[in-house]
DNA sequence: GTGGTCTAGACCACC
DNA sequence: GTGGTCTAGACCACA
């Protein structure tokens, strides 16, 4: 994992974990790496991971058990999707809108392109 | 301008110039900065800019006049749009598709979100 | 201000600020001391104050304007009261309950004591 | 046991002992730790404990038998309750009153909160 | 071991 | 100046 400069590292880690949850790589009630462990894996300061975990807990995506570790919360899927969707709407949607406008791609054409891509993926399977 | 790590810098510069054209910041037949000039502006090696210009010429987006400099070609708009659109389909569309799937956003919902964002922009004007 | 050891300093600062708001010492839309300023006043590390402010912002009690400072938010009164009330119920109520039980003070007697104290206060005015 | 700064330590020890009596941890006529013993337990100066014991004797909560030690007096329960109740009224009640006022909690609401908490406790048993 | 907190000091972007 | 982030290293309570 390498970090870009546009967004704080701790939020990039939050995203990284949200994806793990949304793609069911990390499942409900499962223990996740300890603060120190993940910090070593990602080559960042433990405080930075702690900040990510603190943020995820405030969003009720993970829960902590003192002296034991952090766990994916039972309603993580819903919470993570909610958080990530807001991010999409606030950050990615404007960029997409700008690109579509610049390239004169109508919503209708975008739909067709998405369907085409989906078929292509299925064809490759 | 800061460069991501995902793509060669010379292609990122190509993109940068395509946007200038598509957003009509640089207009048809207009002279564009010299290789050395732009290299200084972007803090990159002149060779890198030269490679970008070479690529843009091969796409018929710019033309060169020996001893004078590079110019936006007469059909730049169309060519740039074509090039950029291919890029969108090959690179951005798959990422968008993945995100939409992950967040359970249907094409229909995406349309609505785009319309909502458009209205918000107009409202802010 | 001196800190006890039972509770994190950053939460004691949060409490300190909530009181300022609830008692209308700091009013809506008003600028509050900068992170560094308050840190000096309270003789704590700026990071600790930053953590308090970050927490208060997450509770929508204060808002930040980048490069300018923090401000009491418009609905601070309501938010601060809500936060402080939860704290009362979770932390102070159990202690009160324990004391009342230990001293055989019935809710009825507590009411009378409170009324008596109120009258005493009014008498002193 | 760790001491707050608000009150003399010897009075905090008095409180500590009153609680032992009120919660029937130390029972009537029972011998209590010697001055030196308790001083070691609480990591305070023996003089401080001596002062506490002296105060408790003046309140007729404990009695001393020369050369033997201190004992919980026969009417300790009543005396301790009386002493502690005065303390509650003089020190804790004003703070409670202030908090209730600040948070707009009526005596009626306080009653309800206490009942609710009592039920919660019983539920947990 | 775990997480939670705090300090110290650094650099950045914004105004 | 302001807040925001990150690192480094320390100590604590809990289990």
Coordinates of C-alpha atoms (C1' of nucleotides) in Angstrom, one line a residue, chain A residues 8-10 44-45 47-48 51 66-67, chain F residues 4-9 11 13-15:
Chain A
X8 CA -4.5 12.3 5.1
X9 CA -2.9 8.9 5.6
X10 CA -5.3 8.0 8.4
X44 CA 3.3 4.2 9.5
X45 CA 3.4 5.4 13.0
X47 CA -0.6 6.8 16.3
X48 CA -1.7 7.1 12.8
X51 CA -6.4 7.6 14.7
X66 CA -9.9 -3.0 26.0
X67 CA -6.8 -5.0 26.3
Chain F
dG4 C1' -4.3 19.5 10.3
dT5 C1' -1.3 15.8 10.1
dC6 C1' 2.5 12.8 11.2
dT7 C1' 6.3 10.9 13.8
dA8 C1' 8.7 9.4 18.0
dG9 C1' 8.6 7.8 22.3
dC11 C1' 3.5 5.8 30.5
dA13 C1' -4.8 0.5 32.7
dC14 C1' -6.7 -3.7 31.4
dA15 C1' -6.6 -8.7 30.6

